[in-house]
Amino acid sequence: MIRLGSSLIERPPLPYRLIFPEAIWRIKRKKRKVVYLTFDDGPIPEVTPWVLDVLDHYQVKATFFMVGDNVRRHPELLEEVRRRGHSYGNHTMHHLQGFKVPSIKYLRDITEAANLIDSPLFRPPHGLIRWGQAKVIKEHYNLVMYDLITRDYSKKVTPQRVLDNVKRYARNGSIIVFHDSLKAEANMTYALPRAIEWLKSQGYEFLPLPM
């Protein structure tokens, strides 16, 4: 994610959002309190089925941003996400950071993933892309960023802190990032059901991002 001081990670600052005005950071609702749960870096058999079961338990729909190489190895999980009524998007083939590779390689990696993930949604790994990459991506995809990063992926953050991040930063229209990955598993499995329960208690509805 954005490599800034921790207080700026959970909610990306306005100057960073303004660099990419074509991106979707938040979807405000005038008459409804809505949040959008998203899960990055899967699908993997160790974690994604558990996430799907939790979402079913709470009758919540979400959006999964999938790494193409994981879909190649576990195509049945993409089908299961579809079957259960969730939306999904492209998260590159090999989880590349746009800042660290040439743009032509990055864009080819997205196209390779698109051969496996048929979706108009794209989220850059770590939220890191160059302006020129974003311009090209926007011609073909809805570029989805985020309004709240739970930091479930961080070994420096406790499971309770992940939950507290949701309670502190969630607001109407927030696009919230969790991860269905091994790195995030311990934090996410604690925080996700509790976050859903808390958000429901605050009157929030849950919607998948439209495809």
Short mmCIF file of C-alpha atoms in Angstrom, two decimals:
data_model
loop_
_atom_site.label_atom_id
_atom_site.label_comp_id
_atom_site.label_asym_id
_atom_site.label_seq_id
_atom_site.Cartn_x
_atom_site.Cartn_y
_atom_site.Cartn_z
CA MET A 1 0.00 0.00 0.00
CA ILE A 2 1.03 3.64 0.10
CA ARG A 3 4.33 3.91 1.94
CA LEU A 4 3.54 6.79 4.23
CA GLY A 5 3.41 7.30 7.95
CA SER A 6 0.93 4.94 9.56
CA SER A 7 -1.63 7.65 10.26
CA LEU A 8 -1.85 8.30 6.50
CA ILE A 9 -2.08 4.69 5.40
CA GLU A 10 -5.54 3.82 6.68
CA ARG A 11 -7.20 6.69 4.81
CA PRO A 12 -5.22 7.83 1.74
CA PRO A 13 -4.69 11.60 1.92
CA LEU A 14 -6.40 14.02 -0.44
CA PRO A 15 -3.20 15.02 -2.32
CA TYR A 16 -2.62 11.40 -3.32
CA ARG A 17 -6.23 11.01 -4.43
CA LEU A 18 -5.96 14.13 -6.56
CA ILE A 19 -3.04 12.62 -8.51
CA PHE A 20 -5.49 10.01 -9.83
CA PRO A 21 -8.84 11.80 -10.25
CA GLU A 22 -9.95 9.10 -12.68
CA ALA A 23 -9.82 6.47 -9.92
CA ILE A 24 -12.73 5.41 -7.70
CA TRP A 25 -11.80 6.03 -4.07
CA ARG A 26 -15.23 6.22 -2.44
CA ILE A 27 -18.84 5.87 -3.57
CA LYS A 28 -21.03 8.21 -1.55
CA ARG A 29 -24.71 7.49 -1.00
CA LYS A 30 -27.14 10.27 -0.14
CA LYS A 31 -29.98 8.28 1.40
CA ARG A 32 -28.25 5.07 2.48
CA LYS A 33 -25.24 4.21 4.61
CA VAL A 34 -23.25 1.85 2.42
CA VAL A 35 -19.76 0.36 2.52
CA TYR A 36 -17.94 -1.81 -0.02
CA LEU A 37 -15.84 -4.67 1.36
CA THR A 38 -13.00 -5.70 -0.94
CA PHE A 39 -10.44 -8.48 -0.68
CA ASP A 40 -7.06 -8.36 -2.42
CA ASP A 41 -4.40 -10.89 -3.41
CA GLY A 42 -6.39 -14.14 -3.59
CA PRO A 43 -7.92 -16.42 -4.39
CA ILE A 44 -6.19 -19.15 -2.38
CA PRO A 45 -7.72 -22.35 -0.94
CA GLU A 46 -6.32 -21.70 2.55
CA VAL A 47 -8.25 -18.45 3.06
CA THR A 48 -10.76 -17.52 0.33
CA PRO A 49 -13.34 -20.26 1.10
CA TRP A 50 -13.39 -19.16 4.74
CA VAL A 51 -14.01 -15.55 3.68
CA LEU A 52 -16.85 -16.67 1.41
CA ASP A 53 -18.45 -18.63 4.26
CA VAL A 54 -18.25 -15.63 6.59
CA LEU A 55 -19.82 -13.39 3.99
CA ASP A 56 -22.60 -15.93 3.46
CA HIS A 57 -23.19 -16.15 7.20
CA TYR A 58 -23.75 -12.40 7.44
CA GLN A 59 -25.51 -12.19 4.05
CA VAL A 60 -22.92 -9.74 2.77
CA LYS A 61 -21.73 -9.29 -0.82
CA ALA A 62 -18.19 -8.08 -1.53
CA THR A 63 -15.62 -7.66 -4.28
CA PHE A 64 -12.47 -9.75 -4.79
CA PHE A 65 -9.44 -8.31 -6.60
CA MET A 66 -7.64 -11.40 -7.83
CA VAL A 67 -4.07 -12.11 -8.80
CA GLY A 68 -4.10 -13.84 -12.17
CA ASP A 69 -1.51 -16.45 -11.22
CA ASN A 70 -3.67 -17.51 -8.26
CA VAL A 71 -6.67 -17.82 -10.57
CA ARG A 72 -4.57 -19.91 -12.96
CA ARG A 73 -3.77 -22.32 -10.11
CA HIS A 74 -7.22 -22.26 -8.51
CA PRO A 75 -9.82 -21.49 -11.21
CA GLU A 76 -12.52 -23.17 -9.14
CA LEU A 77 -12.27 -20.37 -6.58
CA LEU A 78 -13.08 -17.71 -9.16
CA GLU A 79 -16.12 -19.77 -10.13
CA GLU A 80 -17.13 -20.05 -6.47
CA VAL A 81 -16.87 -16.28 -6.01
CA ARG A 82 -19.14 -15.86 -9.03
CA ARG A 83 -21.56 -18.53 -7.86
CA ARG A 84 -22.02 -16.84 -4.50
CA GLY A 85 -22.90 -13.53 -6.08
CA HIS A 86 -19.79 -11.45 -5.46
CA SER A 87 -18.05 -9.17 -7.92
CA TYR A 88 -14.38 -9.49 -8.80
CA GLY A 89 -11.58 -7.62 -10.51
CA ASN A 90 -8.09 -7.78 -11.98
CA HIS A 91 -5.12 -7.32 -9.62
CA THR A 92 -2.40 -8.03 -12.23
CA MET A 93 -1.03 -11.45 -13.12
CA HIS A 94 1.97 -11.45 -10.79
CA HIS A 95 1.08 -8.79 -8.18
CA LEU A 96 3.39 -6.21 -9.72
CA GLN A 97 3.91 -2.71 -8.36
CA GLY A 98 3.61 -0.17 -11.13
CA PHE A 99 6.35 2.04 -9.69
CA LYS A 100 8.89 -0.79 -9.81
CA VAL A 101 8.55 -2.12 -13.36
CA PRO A 102 8.50 -0.59 -16.85
CA SER A 103 5.04 0.45 -17.93
CA ILE A 104 5.00 -1.87 -20.94
CA LYS A 105 5.70 -4.86 -18.67
CA TYR A 106 3.08 -3.72 -16.18
CA LEU A 107 0.36 -3.27 -18.79
CA ARG A 108 1.17 -6.64 -20.37
CA ASP A 109 0.84 -8.25 -16.95
CA ILE A 110 -2.63 -6.76 -16.57
CA THR A 111 -3.61 -8.07 -19.99
CA GLU A 112 -2.31 -11.53 -19.14
CA ALA A 113 -4.47 -11.56 -16.01
CA ALA A 114 -7.46 -10.33 -18.01
CA ASN A 115 -7.33 -13.52 -20.06
CA LEU A 116 -8.30 -15.35 -16.86
CA ILE A 117 -10.30 -12.65 -15.06
CA ASP A 118 -13.05 -11.23 -17.23
CA SER A 119 -13.87 -8.04 -15.37
CA PRO A 120 -14.04 -4.28 -16.00
CA LEU A 121 -12.59 -3.63 -12.53
CA PHE A 122 -8.88 -3.16 -11.84
CA ARG A 123 -6.99 -2.37 -8.65
CA PRO A 124 -3.21 -1.82 -8.66
CA PRO A 125 -1.27 -3.85 -6.10
CA HIS A 126 -0.23 -1.65 -3.17
CA GLY A 127 -2.09 1.23 -4.82
CA LEU A 128 1.15 2.13 -6.57
CA ILE A 129 1.05 3.13 -10.23
CA ARG A 130 2.49 5.85 -12.40
CA TRP A 131 0.22 8.55 -13.75
CA GLY A 132 0.79 7.38 -17.32
CA GLN A 133 -0.12 3.81 -16.39
CA ALA A 134 -3.34 5.02 -14.79
CA LYS A 135 -4.25 6.93 -17.94
CA VAL A 136 -3.94 3.80 -20.09
CA ILE A 137 -5.67 1.57 -17.56
CA LYS A 138 -8.63 3.94 -17.36
CA GLU A 139 -9.23 3.47 -21.08
CA HIS A 140 -10.03 -0.20 -20.48
CA TYR A 141 -11.06 -0.58 -16.83
CA ASN A 142 -12.72 1.10 -13.90
CA LEU A 143 -9.70 1.95 -11.76
CA VAL A 144 -10.64 1.14 -8.18
CA MET A 145 -8.57 2.42 -5.25
CA TYR A 146 -9.85 2.58 -1.65
CA ASP A 147 -11.03 4.80 1.16
CA LEU A 148 -9.96 2.61 4.09
CA ILE A 149 -7.06 0.19 4.36
CA THR A 150 -7.44 -2.13 7.36
CA ARG A 151 -3.72 -3.00 7.42
CA ASP A 152 -4.54 -6.66 8.06
CA TYR A 153 -1.44 -7.56 6.03
CA SER A 154 0.96 -5.96 8.53
CA LYS A 155 2.82 -8.03 11.12
CA LYS A 156 3.28 -4.81 13.10
CA VAL A 157 -0.47 -4.43 13.60
CA THR A 158 -2.55 -6.52 16.01
CA PRO A 159 -5.88 -8.08 15.06
CA GLN A 160 -7.63 -5.66 17.40
CA ARG A 161 -5.92 -2.71 15.72
CA VAL A 162 -7.24 -3.91 12.37
CA LEU A 163 -10.75 -3.91 13.81
CA ASP A 164 -10.18 -0.51 15.40
CA ASN A 165 -9.09 0.87 12.03
CA VAL A 166 -12.47 -0.09 10.60
CA LYS A 167 -14.30 1.50 13.52
CA ARG A 168 -12.27 4.70 13.27
CA TYR A 169 -12.15 5.28 9.52
CA ALA A 170 -15.26 3.69 7.99
CA ARG A 171 -17.76 6.18 6.62
CA ASN A 172 -20.59 6.30 4.14
CA GLY A 173 -19.30 5.12 0.77
CA SER A 174 -16.02 3.68 2.05
CA ILE A 175 -14.28 1.12 -0.13
CA ILE A 176 -12.61 -1.05 2.52
CA VAL A 177 -9.58 -3.26 1.87
CA PHE A 178 -9.02 -6.64 3.49
CA HIS A 179 -6.82 -9.41 2.06
CA ASP A 180 -7.64 -13.08 1.47
CA SER A 181 -3.96 -14.01 1.74
CA LEU A 182 -1.77 -16.05 4.07
CA LYS A 183 0.06 -12.93 5.21
CA ALA A 184 -3.16 -11.32 6.39
CA GLU A 185 -4.90 -14.48 7.62
CA ALA A 186 -4.39 -14.10 11.39
CA ASN A 187 -5.45 -10.46 11.51
CA MET A 188 -8.22 -10.78 8.97
CA THR A 189 -9.92 -13.84 10.46
CA TYR A 190 -10.20 -12.02 13.79
CA ALA A 191 -11.23 -8.65 12.45
CA LEU A 192 -13.54 -9.44 9.54
CA PRO A 193 -16.55 -10.94 11.34
CA ARG A 194 -16.29 -8.38 14.13
CA ALA A 195 -16.02 -5.55 11.61
CA ILE A 196 -19.11 -6.76 9.77
CA GLU A 197 -21.05 -6.99 13.02
CA TRP A 198 -19.97 -3.50 14.07
CA LEU A 199 -20.75 -1.97 10.68
CA LYS A 200 -24.19 -3.57 10.72
CA SER A 201 -24.79 -2.19 14.22
CA GLN A 202 -24.01 1.27 12.86
CA GLY A 203 -26.64 0.91 10.16
CA TYR A 204 -24.38 0.20 7.19
CA GLU A 205 -25.42 -1.86 4.20
CA PHE A 206 -22.91 -3.83 2.15
CA LEU A 207 -22.74 -3.77 -1.64
CA PRO A 208 -20.35 -5.30 -4.17
CA LEU A 209 -18.70 -2.92 -6.61
CA PRO A 210 -20.69 -2.90 -9.85
CA MET A 211 -19.14 -4.74 -12.77
#
